Structure formats: C-alpha cells, structure tokens
PDB file of C-alpha atoms in Angstrom:
ATOM      1  CA  ALA A   1     125.800 331.436 164.626  1.00  0.00           C
ATOM      2  CA  GLN A   2     124.412 331.706 168.400  1.00  0.00           C
ATOM      3  CA  SER A   3     121.268 331.004 169.562  1.00  0.00           C
ATOM      4  CA  VAL A   4     118.673 330.609 172.461  1.00  0.00           C
ATOM      5  CA  THR A   5     115.418 329.142 171.573  1.00  0.00           C
ATOM      6  CA  GLN A   6     112.321 329.332 174.471  1.00  0.00           C
ATOM      7  CA  PRO A   7     109.542 327.532 171.510  1.00  0.00           C
ATOM      8  CA  ASP A   8     107.226 328.246 173.590  1.00  0.00           C
ATOM      9  CA  ILE A   9     105.489 331.939 173.225  1.00  0.00           C
ATOM     10  CA  HIS A  10     102.462 331.680 176.106  1.00  0.00           C
ATOM     11  CA  ILE A  11     102.009 329.761 178.481  1.00  0.00           C
ATOM     12  CA  THR A  12      98.451 329.022 180.942  1.00  0.00           C
ATOM     13  CA  VAL A  13      98.599 327.311 184.149  1.00  0.00           C
ATOM     14  CA  SER A  14      96.602 327.407 186.596  1.00  0.00           C
ATOM     15  CA  GLU A  15      97.354 328.682 190.703  1.00  0.00           C
ATOM     16  CA  GLY A  16      98.972 325.615 192.486  1.00  0.00           C
ATOM     17  CA  ALA A  17     100.059 323.886 188.880  1.00  0.00           C
ATOM     18  CA  SER A  18     103.620 323.016 188.336  1.00  0.00           C
ATOM     19  CA  LEU A  19     105.584 324.750 185.795  1.00  0.00           C
ATOM     20  CA  GLU A  20     107.974 323.929 183.279  1.00  0.00           C
ATOM     21  CA  LEU A  21     109.674 326.363 180.902  1.00  0.00           C
ATOM     22  CA  ARG A  22     111.937 325.139 177.834  1.00  0.00           C
ATOM     23  CA  CYS A  23     115.234 326.985 176.438  1.00  0.00           C
ATOM     24  CA  ASN A  24     117.040 325.051 173.913  1.00  0.00           C
ATOM     25  CA  TYR A  25     120.581 326.656 173.113  1.00  0.00           C
ATOM     26  CA  SER A  26     122.909 326.760 170.679  1.00  0.00           C
ATOM     27  CA  TYR A  27     126.420 327.365 171.135  1.00  0.00           C
ATOM     28  CA  GLY A  28     129.882 326.464 170.305  1.00  0.00           C
ATOM     29  CA  ALA A  29     131.032 325.370 173.501  1.00  0.00           C
ATOM     30  CA  THR A  30     128.497 324.934 177.104  1.00  0.00           C
ATOM     31  CA  PRO A  31     127.645 328.597 177.220  1.00  0.00           C
ATOM     32  CA  TYR A  32     126.940 330.099 180.856  1.00  0.00           C
ATOM     33  CA  LEU A  33     123.135 330.220 181.094  1.00  0.00           C
ATOM     34  CA  PHE A  34     120.396 332.736 182.497  1.00  0.00           C
ATOM     35  CA  TRP A  35     116.517 332.759 183.845  1.00  0.00           C
ATOM     36  CA  TYR A  36     115.314 336.299 183.703  1.00  0.00           C
ATOM     37  CA  VAL A  37     111.922 337.179 184.984  1.00  0.00           C
ATOM     38  CA  GLN A  38     110.588 340.295 183.453  1.00  0.00           C
ATOM     39  CA  SER A  39     106.871 341.569 185.246  1.00  0.00           C
ATOM     40  CA  PRO A  40     105.116 344.145 183.475  1.00  0.00           C
ATOM     41  CA  GLY A  41     106.802 347.742 182.819  1.00  0.00           C
ATOM     42  CA  GLN A  42     110.228 346.215 184.532  1.00  0.00           C
ATOM     43  CA  GLY A  43     113.023 345.707 183.585  1.00  0.00           C
ATOM     44  CA  LEU A  44     114.335 342.254 184.218  1.00  0.00           C
ATOM     45  CA  GLN A  45     115.277 340.208 187.070  1.00  0.00           C
ATOM     46  CA  LEU A  46     117.239 337.455 187.551  1.00  0.00           C
ATOM     47  CA  LEU A  47     115.784 334.244 188.424  1.00  0.00           C
ATOM     48  CA  LEU A  48     118.998 331.578 188.837  1.00  0.00           C
ATOM     49  CA  LYS A  49     121.747 331.163 186.631  1.00  0.00           C
ATOM     50  CA  TYR A  50     124.439 327.810 185.329  1.00  0.00           C
ATOM     51  CA  PHE A  51     127.954 328.591 185.112  1.00  0.00           C
ATOM     52  CA  SER A  52     129.255 324.884 185.880  1.00  0.00           C
ATOM     53  CA  GLY A  53     128.847 322.424 188.626  1.00  0.00           C
ATOM     54  CA  ASP A  54     125.708 320.525 189.884  1.00  0.00           C
ATOM     55  CA  THR A  55     123.278 320.488 187.228  1.00  0.00           C
ATOM     56  CA  LEU A  56     120.410 321.686 188.905  1.00  0.00           C
ATOM     57  CA  VAL A  57     120.207 325.041 190.164  1.00  0.00           C
ATOM     58  CA  GLN A  58     118.390 326.906 192.427  1.00  0.00           C
ATOM     59  CA  GLY A  59     117.115 330.207 192.414  1.00  0.00           C
ATOM     60  CA  ILE A  60     114.951 332.920 193.858  1.00  0.00           C
ATOM     61  CA  LYS A  61     111.083 332.625 193.845  1.00  0.00           C
ATOM     62  CA  GLY A  62     111.529 328.748 194.249  1.00  0.00           C
ATOM     63  CA  PHE A  63     112.385 328.347 191.108  1.00  0.00           C
ATOM     64  CA  GLU A  64     115.130 325.649 189.917  1.00  0.00           C
ATOM     65  CA  ALA A  65     116.309 325.322 186.314  1.00  0.00           C
ATOM     66  CA  GLU A  66     118.063 322.212 184.656  1.00  0.00           C
ATOM     67  CA  PHE A  67     121.243 322.223 182.394  1.00  0.00           C
ATOM     68  CA  LYS A  68     120.950 318.967 180.319  1.00  0.00           C
ATOM     69  CA  ARG A  69     124.025 319.162 178.044  1.00  0.00           C
ATOM     70  CA  SER A  70     122.623 316.680 175.904  1.00  0.00           C
ATOM     71  CA  GLN A  71     119.952 317.603 174.965  1.00  0.00           C
ATOM     72  CA  SER A  72     121.493 321.348 175.379  1.00  0.00           C
ATOM     73  CA  SER A  73     118.547 322.539 177.009  1.00  0.00           C
ATOM     74  CA  PHE A  74     117.727 324.878 179.926  1.00  0.00           C
ATOM     75  CA  ASN A  75     114.097 324.418 181.607  1.00  0.00           C
ATOM     76  CA  LEU A  76     113.194 326.412 184.581  1.00  0.00           C
ATOM     77  CA  ARG A  77     110.557 325.129 186.946  1.00  0.00           C
ATOM     78  CA  LYS A  78     108.565 325.463 189.795  1.00  0.00           C
ATOM     79  CA  PRO A  79     106.573 322.405 191.342  1.00  0.00           C
ATOM     80  CA  SER A  80     103.827 324.976 192.310  1.00  0.00           C
ATOM     81  CA  VAL A  81     102.641 328.044 190.207  1.00  0.00           C
ATOM     82  CA  HIS A  82     101.315 331.284 192.488  1.00  0.00           C
ATOM     83  CA  TRP A  83      99.844 334.100 190.589  1.00  0.00           C
ATOM     84  CA  SER A  84     102.234 336.568 191.148  1.00  0.00           C
ATOM     85  CA  ASP A  85     104.423 334.000 188.921  1.00  0.00           C
ATOM     86  CA  ALA A  86     102.682 335.451 186.509  1.00  0.00           C
ATOM     87  CA  ALA A  87     104.929 337.263 183.538  1.00  0.00           C
ATOM     88  CA  GLU A  88     107.666 336.870 181.289  1.00  0.00           C
ATOM     89  CA  TYR A  89     110.672 334.572 181.284  1.00  0.00           C
ATOM     90  CA  PHE A  90     113.712 335.097 179.448  1.00  0.00           C
ATOM     91  CA  CYS A  91     116.333 332.595 178.653  1.00  0.00           C
ATOM     92  CA  ALA A  92     119.809 333.484 177.780  1.00  0.00           C
ATOM     93  CA  ALA A  93     123.303 332.201 177.512  1.00  0.00           C
ATOM     94  CA  GLY A  94     126.465 333.975 177.230  1.00  0.00           C
ATOM     95  CA  GLY A  95     130.150 332.584 177.231  1.00  0.00           C
ATOM     96  CA  GLY A  96     133.284 334.646 176.037  1.00  0.00           C
ATOM     97  CA  GLY A  97     133.314 338.829 176.327  1.00  0.00           C
ATOM     98  CA  ASN A  98     129.883 339.033 178.736  1.00  0.00           C
ATOM     99  CA  LYS A  99     127.766 338.810 176.198  1.00  0.00           C
ATOM    100  CA  LEU A 100     124.950 337.293 175.954  1.00  0.00           C
ATOM    101  CA  THR A 101     122.426 336.346 173.370  1.00  0.00           C
ATOM    102  CA  PHE A 102     118.551 336.398 175.139  1.00  0.00           C
ATOM    103  CA  GLY A 103     115.189 333.629 173.505  1.00  0.00           C
ATOM    104  CA  THR A 104     111.572 335.550 172.628  1.00  0.00           C
ATOM    105  CA  GLY A 105     110.420 334.905 175.521  1.00  0.00           C
ATOM    106  CA  THR A 106     107.959 332.800 177.176  1.00  0.00           C
ATOM    107  CA  GLN A 107     104.668 334.739 178.495  1.00  0.00           C
ATOM    108  CA  LEU A 108     103.477 332.636 181.673  1.00  0.00           C
ATOM    109  CA  LYS A 109      99.854 333.407 182.711  1.00  0.00           C
ATOM    110  CA  VAL A 110      98.261 332.377 186.150  1.00  0.00           C
ATOM    111  CA  GLU A 111      94.531 330.908 185.812  1.00  0.00           C
ATOM    112  CA  LEU A 112      93.298 331.189 189.754  1.00  0.00           C
TER     113      LEU A 112
ATOM    114  CA  ASP B   1     120.974 355.326 195.182  1.00  0.00           C
ATOM    115  CA  ALA B   2     122.753 352.273 194.648  1.00  0.00           C
ATOM    116  CA  GLY B   3     121.904 350.450 191.467  1.00  0.00           C
ATOM    117  CA  ILE B   4     121.453 350.692 188.023  1.00  0.00           C
ATOM    118  CA  THR B   5     118.885 353.657 186.580  1.00  0.00           C
ATOM    119  CA  GLN B   6     118.412 354.913 183.085  1.00  0.00           C
ATOM    120  CA  SER B   7     116.388 358.669 182.003  1.00  0.00           C
ATOM    121  CA  PRO B   8     114.346 359.274 180.615  1.00  0.00           C
ATOM    122  CA  ARG B   9     112.028 356.541 181.231  1.00  0.00           C
ATOM    123  CA  TYR B  10     109.231 357.926 179.380  1.00  0.00           C
ATOM    124  CA  LYS B  11     110.031 359.936 175.876  1.00  0.00           C
ATOM    125  CA  ILE B  12     108.599 360.807 172.533  1.00  0.00           C
ATOM    126  CA  THR B  13     110.243 362.527 169.812  1.00  0.00           C
ATOM    127  CA  GLU B  14     110.042 362.991 166.018  1.00  0.00           C
ATOM    128  CA  THR B  15     111.663 361.328 162.620  1.00  0.00           C
ATOM    129  CA  GLY B  16     115.445 362.769 162.332  1.00  0.00           C
ATOM    130  CA  ARG B  17     115.455 364.259 165.985  1.00  0.00           C
ATOM    131  CA  GLN B  18     119.008 363.559 167.936  1.00  0.00           C
ATOM    132  CA  VAL B  19     117.887 361.960 170.958  1.00  0.00           C
ATOM    133  CA  THR B  20     120.151 360.914 173.916  1.00  0.00           C
ATOM    134  CA  LEU B  21     119.274 357.890 176.730  1.00  0.00           C
ATOM    135  CA  MET B  22     121.276 358.229 179.456  1.00  0.00           C
ATOM    136  CA  CYS B  23     121.890 355.017 182.170  1.00  0.00           C
ATOM    137  CA  HIS B  24     124.360 355.208 185.350  1.00  0.00           C
ATOM    138  CA  GLN B  25     125.258 352.473 187.430  1.00  0.00           C
ATOM    139  CA  THR B  26     126.366 353.218 190.754  1.00  0.00           C
ATOM    140  CA  TRP B  27     128.588 349.276 191.169  1.00  0.00           C
ATOM    141  CA  SER B  28     131.653 350.447 189.147  1.00  0.00           C
ATOM    142  CA  HIS B  29     130.682 347.547 186.833  1.00  0.00           C
ATOM    143  CA  SER B  30     133.140 347.079 184.334  1.00  0.00           C
ATOM    144  CA  TYR B  31     130.787 345.862 181.471  1.00  0.00           C
ATOM    145  CA  MET B  32     127.540 348.279 180.059  1.00  0.00           C
ATOM    146  CA  PHE B  33     125.578 347.464 177.409  1.00  0.00           C
ATOM    147  CA  TRP B  34     122.324 348.547 175.755  1.00  0.00           C
ATOM    148  CA  TYR B  35     119.758 345.607 174.810  1.00  0.00           C
ATOM    149  CA  ARG B  36     116.383 347.025 172.178  1.00  0.00           C
ATOM    150  CA  GLN B  37     113.277 345.626 173.322  1.00  0.00           C
ATOM    151  CA  ASP B  38     110.474 344.458 170.473  1.00  0.00           C
ATOM    152  CA  LEU B  39     107.646 342.169 170.732  1.00  0.00           C
ATOM    153  CA  GLY B  40     108.455 338.998 168.792  1.00  0.00           C
ATOM    154  CA  HIS B  41     112.632 339.422 169.251  1.00  0.00           C
ATOM    155  CA  GLY B  42     113.149 339.386 172.402  1.00  0.00           C
ATOM    156  CA  LEU B  43     116.048 341.560 173.666  1.00  0.00           C
ATOM    157  CA  ARG B  44     118.481 342.056 171.087  1.00  0.00           C
ATOM    158  CA  LEU B  45     122.190 343.990 172.375  1.00  0.00           C
ATOM    159  CA  ILE B  46     122.972 347.535 170.605  1.00  0.00           C
ATOM    160  CA  TYR B  47     126.428 348.000 171.927  1.00  0.00           C
ATOM    161  CA  TYR B  48     127.903 347.146 175.145  1.00  0.00           C
ATOM    162  CA  SER B  49     131.188 347.840 176.928  1.00  0.00           C
ATOM    163  CA  ALA B  50     134.266 346.274 178.316  1.00  0.00           C
ATOM    164  CA  ALA B  51     135.644 349.169 180.624  1.00  0.00           C
ATOM    165  CA  ALA B  52     135.555 353.176 179.652  1.00  0.00           C
ATOM    166  CA  ASP B  53     136.567 354.582 176.375  1.00  0.00           C
ATOM    167  CA  ILE B  54     136.242 350.686 174.827  1.00  0.00           C
ATOM    168  CA  THR B  55     132.767 350.451 172.771  1.00  0.00           C
ATOM    169  CA  ASP B  56     132.102 347.688 170.275  1.00  0.00           C
ATOM    170  CA  LYS B  57     128.833 346.843 167.941  1.00  0.00           C
ATOM    171  CA  GLY B  58     126.228 344.183 169.206  1.00  0.00           C
ATOM    172  CA  GLU B  59     123.535 342.344 167.065  1.00  0.00           C
ATOM    173  CA  VAL B  60     121.824 346.294 165.897  1.00  0.00           C
ATOM    174  CA  PRO B  61     124.517 348.864 166.096  1.00  0.00           C
ATOM    175  CA  ASP B  62     123.075 350.815 162.867  1.00  0.00           C
ATOM    176  CA  GLY B  63     121.570 354.110 164.181  1.00  0.00           C
ATOM    177  CA  TYR B  64     123.203 354.419 167.081  1.00  0.00           C
ATOM    178  CA  VAL B  65     126.152 355.124 168.467  1.00  0.00           C
ATOM    179  CA  VAL B  66     127.310 354.836 171.981  1.00  0.00           C
ATOM    180  CA  SER B  67     129.901 356.558 174.330  1.00  0.00           C
ATOM    181  CA  ARG B  68     131.525 355.446 177.588  1.00  0.00           C
ATOM    182  CA  SER B  69     134.542 358.606 179.198  1.00  0.00           C
ATOM    183  CA  LYS B  70     133.406 356.911 182.683  1.00  0.00           C
ATOM    184  CA  THR B  71     132.779 354.348 184.203  1.00  0.00           C
ATOM    185  CA  GLU B  72     130.075 354.841 185.689  1.00  0.00           C
ATOM    186  CA  ASN B  73     127.755 356.129 182.581  1.00  0.00           C
ATOM    187  CA  PHE B  74     127.062 354.556 178.493  1.00  0.00           C
ATOM    188  CA  PRO B  75     124.641 356.928 176.738  1.00  0.00           C
ATOM    189  CA  LEU B  76     123.547 355.865 174.439  1.00  0.00           C
ATOM    190  CA  THR B  77     122.055 358.288 171.116  1.00  0.00           C
ATOM    191  CA  LEU B  78     120.337 357.751 168.219  1.00  0.00           C
ATOM    192  CA  GLU B  79     121.505 360.289 165.500  1.00  0.00           C
ATOM    193  CA  SER B  80     118.526 360.500 163.693  1.00  0.00           C
ATOM    194  CA  ALA B  81     115.684 359.087 164.958  1.00  0.00           C
ATOM    195  CA  THR B  82     113.600 356.409 162.598  1.00  0.00           C
ATOM    196  CA  ARG B  83     109.747 355.206 163.324  1.00  0.00           C
ATOM    197  CA  SER B  84     111.815 351.783 163.421  1.00  0.00           C
ATOM    198  CA  GLN B  85     113.387 352.922 166.296  1.00  0.00           C
ATOM    199  CA  THR B  86     110.382 352.761 168.263  1.00  0.00           C
ATOM    200  CA  SER B  87     111.573 350.061 171.148  1.00  0.00           C
ATOM    201  CA  VAL B  88     111.877 349.628 174.840  1.00  0.00           C
ATOM    202  CA  TYR B  89     115.978 350.043 175.494  1.00  0.00           C
ATOM    203  CA  PHE B  90     117.455 348.904 178.601  1.00  0.00           C
ATOM    204  CA  CYS B  91     120.909 349.013 179.761  1.00  0.00           C
ATOM    205  CA  ALA B  92     123.174 346.801 182.163  1.00  0.00           C
ATOM    206  CA  SER B  93     125.973 345.928 183.855  1.00  0.00           C
ATOM    207  CA  SER B  94     127.669 343.104 184.894  1.00  0.00           C
ATOM    208  CA  GLU B  95     131.401 342.276 185.768  1.00  0.00           C
ATOM    209  CA  PRO B  96     133.343 339.880 183.748  1.00  0.00           C
ATOM    210  CA  GLY B  97     132.120 336.410 184.199  1.00  0.00           C
ATOM    211  CA  TYR B  98     129.315 337.418 185.984  1.00  0.00           C
ATOM    212  CA  GLU B  99     125.541 337.721 184.889  1.00  0.00           C
ATOM    213  CA  GLN B 100     124.255 340.927 184.050  1.00  0.00           C
ATOM    214  CA  TYR B 101     122.082 343.860 186.045  1.00  0.00           C
ATOM    215  CA  PHE B 102     119.137 345.231 184.500  1.00  0.00           C
ATOM    216  CA  GLY B 103     117.591 349.047 184.707  1.00  0.00           C
ATOM    217  CA  PRO B 104     114.123 349.754 185.176  1.00  0.00           C
ATOM    218  CA  GLY B 105     114.149 350.788 180.718  1.00  0.00           C
ATOM    219  CA  THR B 106     112.821 353.936 178.000  1.00  0.00           C
ATOM    220  CA  ARG B 107     110.221 353.903 176.048  1.00  0.00           C
ATOM    221  CA  LEU B 108     110.986 355.651 173.348  1.00  0.00           C
ATOM    222  CA  THR B 109     108.565 356.355 170.757  1.00  0.00           C
ATOM    223  CA  VAL B 110     109.628 358.389 167.264  1.00  0.00           C
ATOM    224  CA  THR B 111     106.399 359.653 165.431  1.00  0.00           C
TER     225      THR B 111
END
C-alpha cells in the first residue's frame, strides 16, 4: 500500500537556526512528491514539488527539498528559520490519477 | 474572485441531518477532490472527480455522497451526519499531472 511517513509530530527550533523536516514514502514507482504548509485556520499552500530531474528542488519562502531515491526520502530544509515559518507542514506523494497520499504532518514551533 | 472557494466556512449540525458542503473553482481544472483533516491522520481523501459526471471513491468514502454536474462545482453531501464526521473538510483542484490547489476549508461540527 502507498504511504507517506513524517516521523516527527512536533519540532521546535530557534529563530535563525536551520530546519530539516523528514519525509519517507512507500510507493511502487517514483511518485510525484510535494510539501505543503498550513497556517492555523488556513488551507494548504504548496511549498515545492518534485516530478523528475534535479533531485534538489527550490520552493517558495526559502525552502528546499532533496529527493533521495535510495532512501525513499524527500526531506524539507531551510537554512534559517523565521518566526513566521511556524505552521504545520505536510509531505504528500502522488502517482497516476492525481490522487495524493499525505503524511500526518509535522507541527513546527519557532522560539524567539 | 479567481481560485477555489468553500462554503460554508463553519457549520454546526445535529446527528442524522443532511448537510452539503460546497466547493467552487474558477480555473476550470479537470480534477477536484474532497479531503477530511483529523488530528493524527493528516488529510484523507474522501472522493475525487476526474471530470464532470466522473467521480470515484477515495480512502474514506462511507457516509458521503458527491456529484459533479459542472466542471467548476463539486459538492459533498453527508446524507445522515454522525459525530464521527466532525472534522475539517478541504476541497482541492488540479490539472492532470500537476499539483493540487486547496480551498480554505469548512469546519463541521456534528452534535
């Protein structure tokens, strides 16, 4: 069965520190991969996506993610976190039919 | 306004009542989706539609009905609401092979 795992439910970082959110997937073939961010009371906003090609993808708000086929991972990174980055982050994977499977999310808290 | 909208944004209903959540998109995307978001479960797909008059079940379809007579609308109906259907519901749309765009969500409480 297809699945996406985000092993960290909560992460706390200090403002200005680096960030890495983990995501692992289990799919029959290399899926499309996405990271979304959700601020409280809001819908989901796309941060970045990987379809094929360069395994390091750049997104909005200074985020990047690296696809590692050997580890079935698609970790999200940011070199310096801002207080406004506090939100919930979702990794998602999709294949044919445009359906997405979401991880359970990682809640990011930023300490000032 | 361009984009994807959901109505109502908040709804309280009683057990056993029928309730319909509306979703409207202005991009003419062919695909539309309904998800529910619950603590500890992330987002789970309820139903999706590849085009007008084509719908299919997702991961958690029981207790829900959808229709899609027009490309831009994708209403979700709870025929007889139960407390377990208390959740936040998100609608999304996309073009084939592309990322999904999400609406702002509807917070539904079933008492």
